GROMACS .gro file of N, CA, C and O in nm:
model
  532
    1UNK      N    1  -2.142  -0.693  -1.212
    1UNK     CA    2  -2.241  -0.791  -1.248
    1UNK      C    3  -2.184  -0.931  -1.225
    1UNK      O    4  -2.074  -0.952  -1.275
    2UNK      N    5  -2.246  -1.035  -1.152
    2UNK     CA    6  -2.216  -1.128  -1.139
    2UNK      C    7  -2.230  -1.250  -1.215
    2UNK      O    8  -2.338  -1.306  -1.200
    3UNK      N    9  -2.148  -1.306  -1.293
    3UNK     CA   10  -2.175  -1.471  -1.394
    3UNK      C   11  -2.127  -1.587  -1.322
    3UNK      O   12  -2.015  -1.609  -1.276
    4UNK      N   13  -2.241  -1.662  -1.321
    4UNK     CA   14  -2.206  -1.780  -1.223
    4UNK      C   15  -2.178  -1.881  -1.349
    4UNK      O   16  -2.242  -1.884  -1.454
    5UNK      N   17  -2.058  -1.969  -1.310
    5UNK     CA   18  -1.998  -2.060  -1.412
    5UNK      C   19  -2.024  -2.165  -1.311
    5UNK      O   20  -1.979  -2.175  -1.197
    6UNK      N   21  -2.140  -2.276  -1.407
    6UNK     CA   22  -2.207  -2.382  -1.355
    6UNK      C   23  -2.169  -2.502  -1.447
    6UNK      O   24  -2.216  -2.527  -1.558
    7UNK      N   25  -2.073  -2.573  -1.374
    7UNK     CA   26  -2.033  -2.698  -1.464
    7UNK      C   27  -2.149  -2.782  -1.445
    7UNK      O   28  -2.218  -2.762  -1.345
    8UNK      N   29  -2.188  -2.896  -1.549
    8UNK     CA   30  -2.313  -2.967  -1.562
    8UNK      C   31  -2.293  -3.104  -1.465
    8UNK      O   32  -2.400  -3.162  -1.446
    9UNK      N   33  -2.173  -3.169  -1.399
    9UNK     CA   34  -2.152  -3.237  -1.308
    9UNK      C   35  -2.221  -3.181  -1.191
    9UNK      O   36  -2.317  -3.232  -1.132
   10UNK      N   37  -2.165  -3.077  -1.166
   10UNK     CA   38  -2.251  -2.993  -1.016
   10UNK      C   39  -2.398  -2.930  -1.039
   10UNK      O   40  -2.437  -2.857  -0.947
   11UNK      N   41  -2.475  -2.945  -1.135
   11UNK     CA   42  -2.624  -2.874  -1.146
   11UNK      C   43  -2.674  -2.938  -1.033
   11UNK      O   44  -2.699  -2.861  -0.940
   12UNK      N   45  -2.697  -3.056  -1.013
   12UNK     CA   46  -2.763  -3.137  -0.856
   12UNK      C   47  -2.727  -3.027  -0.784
   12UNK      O   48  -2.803  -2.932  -0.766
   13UNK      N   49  -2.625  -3.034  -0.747
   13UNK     CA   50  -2.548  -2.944  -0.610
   13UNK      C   51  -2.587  -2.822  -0.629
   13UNK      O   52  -2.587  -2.762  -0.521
   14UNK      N   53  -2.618  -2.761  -0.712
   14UNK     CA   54  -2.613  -2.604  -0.735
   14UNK      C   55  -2.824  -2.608  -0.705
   14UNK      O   56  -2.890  -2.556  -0.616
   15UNK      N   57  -2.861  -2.678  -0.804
   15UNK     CA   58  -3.016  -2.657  -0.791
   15UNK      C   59  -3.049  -2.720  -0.583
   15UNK      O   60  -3.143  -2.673  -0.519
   16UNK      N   61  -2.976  -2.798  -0.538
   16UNK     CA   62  -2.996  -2.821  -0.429
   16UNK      C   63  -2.982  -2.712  -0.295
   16UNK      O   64  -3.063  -2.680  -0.208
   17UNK      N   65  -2.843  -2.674  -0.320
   17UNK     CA   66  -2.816  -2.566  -0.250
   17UNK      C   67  -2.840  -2.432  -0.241
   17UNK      O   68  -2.862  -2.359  -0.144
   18UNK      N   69  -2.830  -2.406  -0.395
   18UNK     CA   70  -2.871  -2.256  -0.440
   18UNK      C   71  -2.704  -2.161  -0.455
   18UNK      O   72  -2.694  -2.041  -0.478
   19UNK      N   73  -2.590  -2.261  -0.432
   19UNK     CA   74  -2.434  -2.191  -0.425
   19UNK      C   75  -2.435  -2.198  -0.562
   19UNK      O   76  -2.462  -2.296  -0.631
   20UNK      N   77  -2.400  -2.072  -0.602
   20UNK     CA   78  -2.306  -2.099  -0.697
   20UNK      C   79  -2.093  -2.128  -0.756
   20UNK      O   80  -2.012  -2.035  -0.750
   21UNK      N   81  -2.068  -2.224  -0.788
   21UNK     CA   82  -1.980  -2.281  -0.799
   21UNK      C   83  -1.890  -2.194  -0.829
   21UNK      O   84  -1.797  -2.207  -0.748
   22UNK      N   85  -1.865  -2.094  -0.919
   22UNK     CA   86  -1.781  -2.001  -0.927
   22UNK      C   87  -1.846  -1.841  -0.959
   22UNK      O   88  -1.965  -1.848  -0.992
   23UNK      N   89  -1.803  -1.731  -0.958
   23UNK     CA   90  -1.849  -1.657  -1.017
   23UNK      C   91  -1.766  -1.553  -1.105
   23UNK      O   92  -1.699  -1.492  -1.021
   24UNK      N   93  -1.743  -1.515  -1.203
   24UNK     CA   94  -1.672  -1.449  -1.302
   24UNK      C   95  -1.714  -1.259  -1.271
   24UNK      O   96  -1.807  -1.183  -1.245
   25UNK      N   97  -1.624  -1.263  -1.288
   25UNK     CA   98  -1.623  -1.035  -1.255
   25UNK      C   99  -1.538  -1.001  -1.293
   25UNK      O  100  -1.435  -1.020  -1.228
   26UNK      N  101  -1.533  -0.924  -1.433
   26UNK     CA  102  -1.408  -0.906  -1.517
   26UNK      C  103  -1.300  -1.028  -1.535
   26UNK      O  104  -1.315  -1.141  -1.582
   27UNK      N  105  -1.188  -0.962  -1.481
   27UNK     CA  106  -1.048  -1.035  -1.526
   27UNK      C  107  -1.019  -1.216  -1.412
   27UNK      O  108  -0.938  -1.308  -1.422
   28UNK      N  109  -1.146  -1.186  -1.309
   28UNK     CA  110  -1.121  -1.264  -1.210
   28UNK      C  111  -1.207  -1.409  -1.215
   28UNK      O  112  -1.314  -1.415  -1.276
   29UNK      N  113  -1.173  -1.479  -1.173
   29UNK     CA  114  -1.301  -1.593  -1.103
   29UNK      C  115  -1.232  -1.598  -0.994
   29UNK      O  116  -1.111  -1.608  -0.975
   30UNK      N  117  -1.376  -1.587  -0.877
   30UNK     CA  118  -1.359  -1.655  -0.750
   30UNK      C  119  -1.490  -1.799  -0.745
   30UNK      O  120  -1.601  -1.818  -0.794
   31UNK      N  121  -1.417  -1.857  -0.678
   31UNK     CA  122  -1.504  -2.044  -0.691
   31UNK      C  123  -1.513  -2.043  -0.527
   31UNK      O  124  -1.429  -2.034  -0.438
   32UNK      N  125  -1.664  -2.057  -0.530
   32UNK     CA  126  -1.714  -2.121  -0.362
   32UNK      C  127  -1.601  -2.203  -0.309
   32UNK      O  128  -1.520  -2.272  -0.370
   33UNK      N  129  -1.615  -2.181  -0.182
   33UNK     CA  130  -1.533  -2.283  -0.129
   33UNK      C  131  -1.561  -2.454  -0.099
   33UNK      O  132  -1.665  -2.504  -0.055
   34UNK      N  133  -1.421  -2.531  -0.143
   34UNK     CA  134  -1.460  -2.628  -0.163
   34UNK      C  135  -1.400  -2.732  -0.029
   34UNK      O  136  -1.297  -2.715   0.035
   35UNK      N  137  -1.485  -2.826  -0.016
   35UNK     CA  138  -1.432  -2.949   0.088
   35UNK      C  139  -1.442  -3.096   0.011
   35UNK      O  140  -1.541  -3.120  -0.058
   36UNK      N  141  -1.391  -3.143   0.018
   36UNK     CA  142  -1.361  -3.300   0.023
   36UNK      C  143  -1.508  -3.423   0.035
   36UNK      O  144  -1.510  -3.545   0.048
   37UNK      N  145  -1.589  -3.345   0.027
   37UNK     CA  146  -1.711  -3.406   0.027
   37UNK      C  147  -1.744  -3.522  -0.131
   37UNK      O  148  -1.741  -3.503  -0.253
   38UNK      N  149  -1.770  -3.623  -0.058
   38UNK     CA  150  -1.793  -3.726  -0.189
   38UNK      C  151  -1.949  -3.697  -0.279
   38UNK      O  152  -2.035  -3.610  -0.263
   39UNK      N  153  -1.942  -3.790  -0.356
   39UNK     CA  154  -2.071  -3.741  -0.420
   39UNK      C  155  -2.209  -3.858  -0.310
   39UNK      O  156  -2.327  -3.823  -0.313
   40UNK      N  157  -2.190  -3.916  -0.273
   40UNK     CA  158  -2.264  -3.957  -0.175
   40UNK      C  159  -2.263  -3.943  -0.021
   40UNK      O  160  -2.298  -4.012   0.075
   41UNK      N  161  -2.195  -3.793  -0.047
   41UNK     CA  162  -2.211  -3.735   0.096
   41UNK      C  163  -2.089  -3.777   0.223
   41UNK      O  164  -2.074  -3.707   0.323
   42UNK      N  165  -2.022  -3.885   0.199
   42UNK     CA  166  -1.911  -3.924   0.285
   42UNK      C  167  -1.806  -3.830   0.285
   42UNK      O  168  -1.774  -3.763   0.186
   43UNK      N  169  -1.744  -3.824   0.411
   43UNK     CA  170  -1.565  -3.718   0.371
   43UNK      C  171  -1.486  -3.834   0.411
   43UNK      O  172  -1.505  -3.909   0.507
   44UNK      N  173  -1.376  -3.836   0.305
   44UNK     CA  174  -1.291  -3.917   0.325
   44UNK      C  175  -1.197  -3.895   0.440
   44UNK      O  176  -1.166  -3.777   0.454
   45UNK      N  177  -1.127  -4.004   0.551
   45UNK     CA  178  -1.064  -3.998   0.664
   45UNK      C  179  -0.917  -3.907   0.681
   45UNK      O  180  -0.859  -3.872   0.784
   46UNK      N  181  -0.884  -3.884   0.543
   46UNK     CA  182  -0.766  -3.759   0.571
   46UNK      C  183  -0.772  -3.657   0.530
   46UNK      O  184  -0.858  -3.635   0.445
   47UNK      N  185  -0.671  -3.538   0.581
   47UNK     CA  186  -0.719  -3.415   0.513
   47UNK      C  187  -0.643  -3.428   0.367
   47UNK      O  188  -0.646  -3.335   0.286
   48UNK      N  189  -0.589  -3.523   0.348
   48UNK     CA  190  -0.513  -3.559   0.198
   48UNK      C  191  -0.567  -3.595   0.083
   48UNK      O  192  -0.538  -3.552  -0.028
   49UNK      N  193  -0.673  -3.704   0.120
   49UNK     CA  194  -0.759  -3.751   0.076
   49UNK      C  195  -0.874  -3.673   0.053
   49UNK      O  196  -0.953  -3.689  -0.040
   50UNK      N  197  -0.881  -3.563   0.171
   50UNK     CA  198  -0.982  -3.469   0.153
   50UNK      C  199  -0.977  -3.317   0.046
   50UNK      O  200  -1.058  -3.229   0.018
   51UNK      N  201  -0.837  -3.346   0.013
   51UNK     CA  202  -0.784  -3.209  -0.029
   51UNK      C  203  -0.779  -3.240  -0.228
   51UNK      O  204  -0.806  -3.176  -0.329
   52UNK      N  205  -0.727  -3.376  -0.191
   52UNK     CA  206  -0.755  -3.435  -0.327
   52UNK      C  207  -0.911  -3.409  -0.394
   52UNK      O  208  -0.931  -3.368  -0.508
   53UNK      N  209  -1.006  -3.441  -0.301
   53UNK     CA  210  -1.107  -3.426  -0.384
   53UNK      C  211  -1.198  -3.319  -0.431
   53UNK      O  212  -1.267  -3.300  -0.531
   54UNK      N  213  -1.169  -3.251  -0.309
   54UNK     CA  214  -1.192  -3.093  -0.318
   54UNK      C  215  -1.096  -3.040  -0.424
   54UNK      O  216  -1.152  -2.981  -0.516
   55UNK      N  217  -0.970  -3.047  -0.429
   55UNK     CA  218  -0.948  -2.951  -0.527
   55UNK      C  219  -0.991  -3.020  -0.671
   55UNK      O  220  -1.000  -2.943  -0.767
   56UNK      N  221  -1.011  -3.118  -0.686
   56UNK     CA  222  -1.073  -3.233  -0.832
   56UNK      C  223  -1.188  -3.103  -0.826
   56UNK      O  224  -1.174  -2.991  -0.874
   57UNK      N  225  -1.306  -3.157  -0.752
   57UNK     CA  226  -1.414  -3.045  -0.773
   57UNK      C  227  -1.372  -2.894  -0.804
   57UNK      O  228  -1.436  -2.840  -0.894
   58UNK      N  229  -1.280  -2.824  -0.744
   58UNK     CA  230  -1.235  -2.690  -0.821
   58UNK      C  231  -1.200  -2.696  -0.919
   58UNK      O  232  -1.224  -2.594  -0.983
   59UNK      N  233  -1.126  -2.808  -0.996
   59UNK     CA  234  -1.030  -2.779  -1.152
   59UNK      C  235  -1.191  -2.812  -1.202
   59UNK      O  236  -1.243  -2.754  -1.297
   60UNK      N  237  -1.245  -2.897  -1.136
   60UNK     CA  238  -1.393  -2.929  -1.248
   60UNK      C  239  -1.458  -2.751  -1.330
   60UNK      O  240  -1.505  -2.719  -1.439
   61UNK      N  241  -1.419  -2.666  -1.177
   61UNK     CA  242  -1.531  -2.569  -1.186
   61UNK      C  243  -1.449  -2.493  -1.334
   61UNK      O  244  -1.486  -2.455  -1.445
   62UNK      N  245  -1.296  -2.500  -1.240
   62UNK     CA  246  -1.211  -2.403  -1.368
   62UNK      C  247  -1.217  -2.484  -1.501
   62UNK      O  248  -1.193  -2.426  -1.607
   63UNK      N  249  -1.243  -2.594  -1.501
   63UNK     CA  250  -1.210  -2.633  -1.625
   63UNK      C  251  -1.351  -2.619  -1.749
   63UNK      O  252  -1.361  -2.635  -1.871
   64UNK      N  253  -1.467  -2.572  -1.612
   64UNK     CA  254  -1.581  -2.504  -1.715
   64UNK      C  255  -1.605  -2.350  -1.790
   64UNK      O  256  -1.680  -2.308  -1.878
   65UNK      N  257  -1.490  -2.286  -1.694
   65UNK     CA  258  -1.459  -2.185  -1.729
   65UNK      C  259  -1.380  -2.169  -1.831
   65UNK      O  260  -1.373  -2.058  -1.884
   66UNK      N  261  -1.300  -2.285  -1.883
   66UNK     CA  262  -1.212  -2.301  -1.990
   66UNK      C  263  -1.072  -2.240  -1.896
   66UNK      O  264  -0.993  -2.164  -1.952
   67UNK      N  265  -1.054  -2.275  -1.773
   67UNK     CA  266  -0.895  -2.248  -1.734
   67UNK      C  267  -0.868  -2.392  -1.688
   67UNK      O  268  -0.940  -2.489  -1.666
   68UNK      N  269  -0.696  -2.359  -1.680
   68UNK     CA  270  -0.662  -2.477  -1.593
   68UNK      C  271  -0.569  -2.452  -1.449
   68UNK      O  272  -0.571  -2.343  -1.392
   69UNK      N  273  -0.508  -2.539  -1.412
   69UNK     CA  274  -0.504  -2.497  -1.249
   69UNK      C  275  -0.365  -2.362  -1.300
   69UNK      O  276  -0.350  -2.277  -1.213
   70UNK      N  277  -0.298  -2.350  -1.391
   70UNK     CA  278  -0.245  -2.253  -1.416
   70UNK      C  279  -0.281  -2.147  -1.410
   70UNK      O  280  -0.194  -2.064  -1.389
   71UNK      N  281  -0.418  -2.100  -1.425
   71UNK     CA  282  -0.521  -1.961  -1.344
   71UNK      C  283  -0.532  -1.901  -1.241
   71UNK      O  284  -0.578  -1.789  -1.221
   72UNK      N  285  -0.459  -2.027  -1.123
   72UNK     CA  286  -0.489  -2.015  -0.955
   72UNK      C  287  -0.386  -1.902  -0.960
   72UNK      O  288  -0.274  -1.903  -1.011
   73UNK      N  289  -0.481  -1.760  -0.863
   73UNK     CA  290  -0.358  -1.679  -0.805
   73UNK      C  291  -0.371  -1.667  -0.697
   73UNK      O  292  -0.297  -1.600  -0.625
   74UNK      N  293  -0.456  -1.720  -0.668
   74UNK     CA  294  -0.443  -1.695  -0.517
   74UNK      C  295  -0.571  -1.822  -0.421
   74UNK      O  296  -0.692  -1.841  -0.439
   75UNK      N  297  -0.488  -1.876  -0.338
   75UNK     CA  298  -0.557  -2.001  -0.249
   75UNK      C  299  -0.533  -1.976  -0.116
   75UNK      O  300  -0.423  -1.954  -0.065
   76UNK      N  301  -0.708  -1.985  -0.027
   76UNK     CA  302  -0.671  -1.970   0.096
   76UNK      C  303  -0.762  -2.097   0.080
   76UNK      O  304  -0.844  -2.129  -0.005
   77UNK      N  305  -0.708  -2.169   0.214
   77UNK     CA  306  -0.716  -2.293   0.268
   77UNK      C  307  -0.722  -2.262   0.427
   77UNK      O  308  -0.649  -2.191   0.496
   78UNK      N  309  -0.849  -2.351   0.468
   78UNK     CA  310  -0.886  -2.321   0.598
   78UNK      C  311  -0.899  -2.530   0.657
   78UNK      O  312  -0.978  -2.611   0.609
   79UNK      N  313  -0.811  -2.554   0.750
   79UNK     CA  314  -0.777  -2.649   0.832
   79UNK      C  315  -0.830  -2.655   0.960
   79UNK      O  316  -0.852  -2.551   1.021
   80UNK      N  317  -0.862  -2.803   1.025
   80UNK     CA  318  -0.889  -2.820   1.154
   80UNK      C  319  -0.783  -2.907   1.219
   80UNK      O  320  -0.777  -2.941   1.337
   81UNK      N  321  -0.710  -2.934   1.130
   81UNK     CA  322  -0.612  -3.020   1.217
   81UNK      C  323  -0.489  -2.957   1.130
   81UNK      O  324  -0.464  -3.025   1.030
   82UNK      N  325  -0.414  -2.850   1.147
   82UNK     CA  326  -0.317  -2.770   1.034
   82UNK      C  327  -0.178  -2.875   1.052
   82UNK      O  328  -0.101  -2.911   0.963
   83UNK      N  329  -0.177  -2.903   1.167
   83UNK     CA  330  -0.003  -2.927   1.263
   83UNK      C  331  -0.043  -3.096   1.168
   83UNK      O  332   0.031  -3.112   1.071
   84UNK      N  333  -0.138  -3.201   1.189
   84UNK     CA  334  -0.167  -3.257   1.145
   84UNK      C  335  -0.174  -3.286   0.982
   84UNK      O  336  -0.118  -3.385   0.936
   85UNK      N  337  -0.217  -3.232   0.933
   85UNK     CA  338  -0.269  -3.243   0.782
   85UNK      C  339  -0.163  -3.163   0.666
   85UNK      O  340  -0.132  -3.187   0.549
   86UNK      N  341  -0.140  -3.094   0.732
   86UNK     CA  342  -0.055  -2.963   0.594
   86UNK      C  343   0.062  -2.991   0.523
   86UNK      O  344   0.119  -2.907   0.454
   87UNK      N  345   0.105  -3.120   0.539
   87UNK     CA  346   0.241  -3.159   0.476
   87UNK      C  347   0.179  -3.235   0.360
   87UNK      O  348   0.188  -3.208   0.240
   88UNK      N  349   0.095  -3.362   0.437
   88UNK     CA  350  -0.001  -3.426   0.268
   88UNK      C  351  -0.092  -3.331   0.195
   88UNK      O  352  -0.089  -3.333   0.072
   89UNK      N  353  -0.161  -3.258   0.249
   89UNK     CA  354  -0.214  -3.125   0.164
   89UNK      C  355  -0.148  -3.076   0.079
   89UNK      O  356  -0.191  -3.079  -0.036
   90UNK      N  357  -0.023  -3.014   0.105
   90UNK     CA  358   0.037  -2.964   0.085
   90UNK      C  359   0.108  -3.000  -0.082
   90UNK      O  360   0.140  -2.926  -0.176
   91UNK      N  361   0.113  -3.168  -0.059
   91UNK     CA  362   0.164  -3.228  -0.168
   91UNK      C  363   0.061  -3.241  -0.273
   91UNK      O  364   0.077  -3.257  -0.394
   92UNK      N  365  -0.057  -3.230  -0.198
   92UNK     CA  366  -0.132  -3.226  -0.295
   92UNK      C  367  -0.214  -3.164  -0.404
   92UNK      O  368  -0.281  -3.201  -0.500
   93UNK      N  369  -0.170  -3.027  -0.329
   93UNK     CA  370  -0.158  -2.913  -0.366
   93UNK      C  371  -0.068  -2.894  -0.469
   93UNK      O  372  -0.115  -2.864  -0.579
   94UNK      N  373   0.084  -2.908  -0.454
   94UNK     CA  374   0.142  -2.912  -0.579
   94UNK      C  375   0.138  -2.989  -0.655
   94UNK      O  376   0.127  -2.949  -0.771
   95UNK      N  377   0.143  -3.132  -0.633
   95UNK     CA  378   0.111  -3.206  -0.756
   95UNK      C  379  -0.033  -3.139  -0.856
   95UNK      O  380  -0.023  -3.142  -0.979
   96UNK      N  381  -0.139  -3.092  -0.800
   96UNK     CA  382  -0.247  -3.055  -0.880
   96UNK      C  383  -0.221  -2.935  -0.953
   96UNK      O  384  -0.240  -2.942  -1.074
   97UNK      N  385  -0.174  -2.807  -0.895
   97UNK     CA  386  -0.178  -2.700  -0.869
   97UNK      C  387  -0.075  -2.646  -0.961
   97UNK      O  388  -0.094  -2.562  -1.049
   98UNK      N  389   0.039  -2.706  -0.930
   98UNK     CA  390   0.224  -2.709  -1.008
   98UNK      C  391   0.253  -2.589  -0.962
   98UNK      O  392   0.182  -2.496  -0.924
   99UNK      N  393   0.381  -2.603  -0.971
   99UNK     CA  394   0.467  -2.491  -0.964
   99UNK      C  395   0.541  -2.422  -1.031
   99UNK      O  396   0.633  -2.465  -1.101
  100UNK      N  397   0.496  -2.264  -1.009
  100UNK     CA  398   0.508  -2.185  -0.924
  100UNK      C  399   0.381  -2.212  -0.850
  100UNK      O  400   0.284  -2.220  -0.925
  101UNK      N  401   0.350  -2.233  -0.696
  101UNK     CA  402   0.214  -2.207  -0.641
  101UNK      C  403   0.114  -2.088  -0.624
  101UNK      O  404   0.182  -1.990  -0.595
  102UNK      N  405   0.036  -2.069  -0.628
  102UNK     CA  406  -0.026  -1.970  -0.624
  102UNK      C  407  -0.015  -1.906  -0.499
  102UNK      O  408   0.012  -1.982  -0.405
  103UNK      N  409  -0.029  -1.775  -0.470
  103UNK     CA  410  -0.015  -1.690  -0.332
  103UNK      C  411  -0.101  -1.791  -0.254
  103UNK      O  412  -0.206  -1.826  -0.306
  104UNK      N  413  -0.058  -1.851  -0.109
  104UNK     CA  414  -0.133  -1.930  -0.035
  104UNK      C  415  -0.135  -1.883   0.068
  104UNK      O  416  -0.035  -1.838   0.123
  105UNK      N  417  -0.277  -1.884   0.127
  105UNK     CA  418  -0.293  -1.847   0.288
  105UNK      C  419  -0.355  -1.969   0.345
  105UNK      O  420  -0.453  -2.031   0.302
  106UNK      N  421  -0.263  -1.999   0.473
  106UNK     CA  422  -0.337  -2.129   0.514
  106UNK      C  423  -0.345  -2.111   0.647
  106UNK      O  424  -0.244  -2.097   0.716
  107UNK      N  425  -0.515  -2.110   0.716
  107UNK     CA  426  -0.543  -2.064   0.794
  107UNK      C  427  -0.621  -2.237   0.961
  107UNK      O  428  -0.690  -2.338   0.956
  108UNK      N  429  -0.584  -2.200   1.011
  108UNK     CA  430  -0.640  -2.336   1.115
  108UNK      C  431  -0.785  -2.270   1.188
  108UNK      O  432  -0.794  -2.175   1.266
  109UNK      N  433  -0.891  -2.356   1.134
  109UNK     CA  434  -0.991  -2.332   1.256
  109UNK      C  435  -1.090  -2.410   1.331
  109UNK      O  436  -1.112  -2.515   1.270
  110UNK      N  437  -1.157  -2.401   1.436
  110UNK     CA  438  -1.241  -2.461   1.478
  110UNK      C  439  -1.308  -2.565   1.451
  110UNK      O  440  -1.322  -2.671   1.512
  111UNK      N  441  -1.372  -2.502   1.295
  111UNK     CA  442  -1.471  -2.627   1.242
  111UNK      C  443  -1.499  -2.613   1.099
  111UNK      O  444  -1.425  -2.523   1.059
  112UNK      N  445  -1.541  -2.640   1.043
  112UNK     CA  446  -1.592  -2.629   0.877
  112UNK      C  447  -1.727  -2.688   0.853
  112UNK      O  448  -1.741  -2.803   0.895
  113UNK      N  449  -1.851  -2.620   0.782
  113UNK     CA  450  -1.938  -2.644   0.765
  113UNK      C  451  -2.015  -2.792   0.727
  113UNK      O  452  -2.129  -2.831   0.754
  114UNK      N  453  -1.928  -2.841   0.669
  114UNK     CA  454  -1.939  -2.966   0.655
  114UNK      C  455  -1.911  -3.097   0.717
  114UNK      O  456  -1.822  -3.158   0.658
  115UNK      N  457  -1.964  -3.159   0.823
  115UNK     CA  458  -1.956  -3.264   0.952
  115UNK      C  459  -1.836  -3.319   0.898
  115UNK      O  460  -1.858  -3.325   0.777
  116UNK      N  461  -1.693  -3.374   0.927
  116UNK     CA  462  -1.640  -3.449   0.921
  116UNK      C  463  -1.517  -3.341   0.796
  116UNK      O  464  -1.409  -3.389   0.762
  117UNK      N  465  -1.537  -3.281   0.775
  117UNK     CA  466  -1.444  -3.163   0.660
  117UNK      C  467  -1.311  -3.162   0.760
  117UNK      O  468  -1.339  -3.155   0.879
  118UNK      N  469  -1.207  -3.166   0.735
  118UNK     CA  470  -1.097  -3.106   0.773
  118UNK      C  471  -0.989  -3.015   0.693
  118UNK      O  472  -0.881  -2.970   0.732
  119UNK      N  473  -1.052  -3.004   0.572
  119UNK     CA  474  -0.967  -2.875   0.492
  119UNK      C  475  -1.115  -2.812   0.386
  119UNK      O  476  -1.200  -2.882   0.331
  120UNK      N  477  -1.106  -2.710   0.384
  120UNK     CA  478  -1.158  -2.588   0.299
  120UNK      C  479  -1.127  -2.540   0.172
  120UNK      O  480  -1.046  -2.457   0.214
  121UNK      N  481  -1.125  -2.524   0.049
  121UNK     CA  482  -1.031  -2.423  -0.040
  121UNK      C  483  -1.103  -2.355  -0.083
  121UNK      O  484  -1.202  -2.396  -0.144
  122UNK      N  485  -1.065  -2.172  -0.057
  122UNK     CA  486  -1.114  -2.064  -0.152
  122UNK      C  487  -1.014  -2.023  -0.259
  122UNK      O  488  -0.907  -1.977  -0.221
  123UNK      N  489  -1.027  -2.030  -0.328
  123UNK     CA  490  -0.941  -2.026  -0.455
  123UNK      C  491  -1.002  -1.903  -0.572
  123UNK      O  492  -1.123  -1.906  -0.593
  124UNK      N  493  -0.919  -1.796  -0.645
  124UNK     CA  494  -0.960  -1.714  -0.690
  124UNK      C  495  -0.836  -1.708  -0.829
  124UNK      O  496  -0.717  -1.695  -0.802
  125UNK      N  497  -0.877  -1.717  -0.951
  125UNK     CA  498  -0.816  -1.763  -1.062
  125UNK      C  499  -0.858  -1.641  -1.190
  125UNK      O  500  -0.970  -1.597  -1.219
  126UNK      N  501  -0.742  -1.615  -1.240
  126UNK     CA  502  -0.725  -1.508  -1.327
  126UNK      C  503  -0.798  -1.573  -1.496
  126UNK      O  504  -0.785  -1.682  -1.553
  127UNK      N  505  -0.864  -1.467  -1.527
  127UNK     CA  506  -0.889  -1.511  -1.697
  127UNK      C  507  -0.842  -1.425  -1.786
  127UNK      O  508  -0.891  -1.316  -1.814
  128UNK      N  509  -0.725  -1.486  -1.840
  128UNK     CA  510  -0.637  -1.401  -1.926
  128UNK      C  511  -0.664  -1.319  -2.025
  128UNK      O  512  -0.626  -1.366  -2.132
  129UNK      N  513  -0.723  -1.199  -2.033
  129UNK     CA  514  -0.762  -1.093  -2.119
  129UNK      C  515  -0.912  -1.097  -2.116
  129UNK      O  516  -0.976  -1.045  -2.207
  130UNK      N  517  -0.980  -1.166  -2.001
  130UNK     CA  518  -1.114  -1.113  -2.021
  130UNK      C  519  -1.115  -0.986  -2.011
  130UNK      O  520  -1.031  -0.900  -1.987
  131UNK      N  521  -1.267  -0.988  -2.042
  131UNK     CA  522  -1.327  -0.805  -2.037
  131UNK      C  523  -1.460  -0.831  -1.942
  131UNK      O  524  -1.491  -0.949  -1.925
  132UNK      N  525  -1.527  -0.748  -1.889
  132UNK     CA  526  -1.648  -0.775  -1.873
  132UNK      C  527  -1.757  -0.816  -1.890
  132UNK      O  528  -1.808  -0.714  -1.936
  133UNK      N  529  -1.852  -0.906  -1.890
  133UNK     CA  530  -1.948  -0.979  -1.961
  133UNK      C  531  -2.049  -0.874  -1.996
  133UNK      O  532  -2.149  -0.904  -2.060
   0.00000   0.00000   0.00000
């Protein structure tokens, strides 16, 4: 059974799109994937800058779930410029994220749904002793 965890910052986004922001299944949350998209629609010019804000919007989602980035077990990250971008990502990733990092897959591709996106995050975060809803 699927529970979608809808922080009240993103209801616009969610009633607009129809995504839901994360979804809860037992012990797990997995959270849509996120890009760097501003709230007035701009992507900021790095994937650093872009990674920053995207993952802000993920801790938003976890932090409606009542986790914090200490939940992340696992992050795949999808890049258009990898050779480019993945060192400031990267930092920005741990500064948010901390360490130990979560299992990371970081993948380079073509394009990302969003005009001007150059990083992605799917991120999938543990809830410590849930049970099933």
């Amino acid at each position: 059974m699927r529970q979608a965890v809808l922080p009240e910052s993103l209801r616009d986004a969610v009633a607009a799109t129809g995504f839901s922001p994360a979804i809860r299944a037992g012990e797990f949350l997995f959270l849509t994937g996120a890009t760097g998209g501003l709230p007035d629609g701009t992507m900021p010019a790095t994937g650093g800058a872009q990674a920053e804000v995207a993952l802000g919007k993920a801790l938003t989602v976890l932090n409606a779930a009542e986790l914090g980035p200490e939940a992340v077990v696992e992050l795949t990250s999808y890049h258009t410029a990898i050779a480019e971008d993945f060192d400031d990502i990267q930092s920005v990733v741990t500064r948010l994220l901390g360490t130990p990092l979560p299992a990371w897959t970081a993948v380079e591709v073509a394009g990302l749904r969003r005009p001007g996106a150059r990083v992605e995050f799917r991120i999938v975060a543990h809830v410590q002793g849930a049970e099933n809803p």
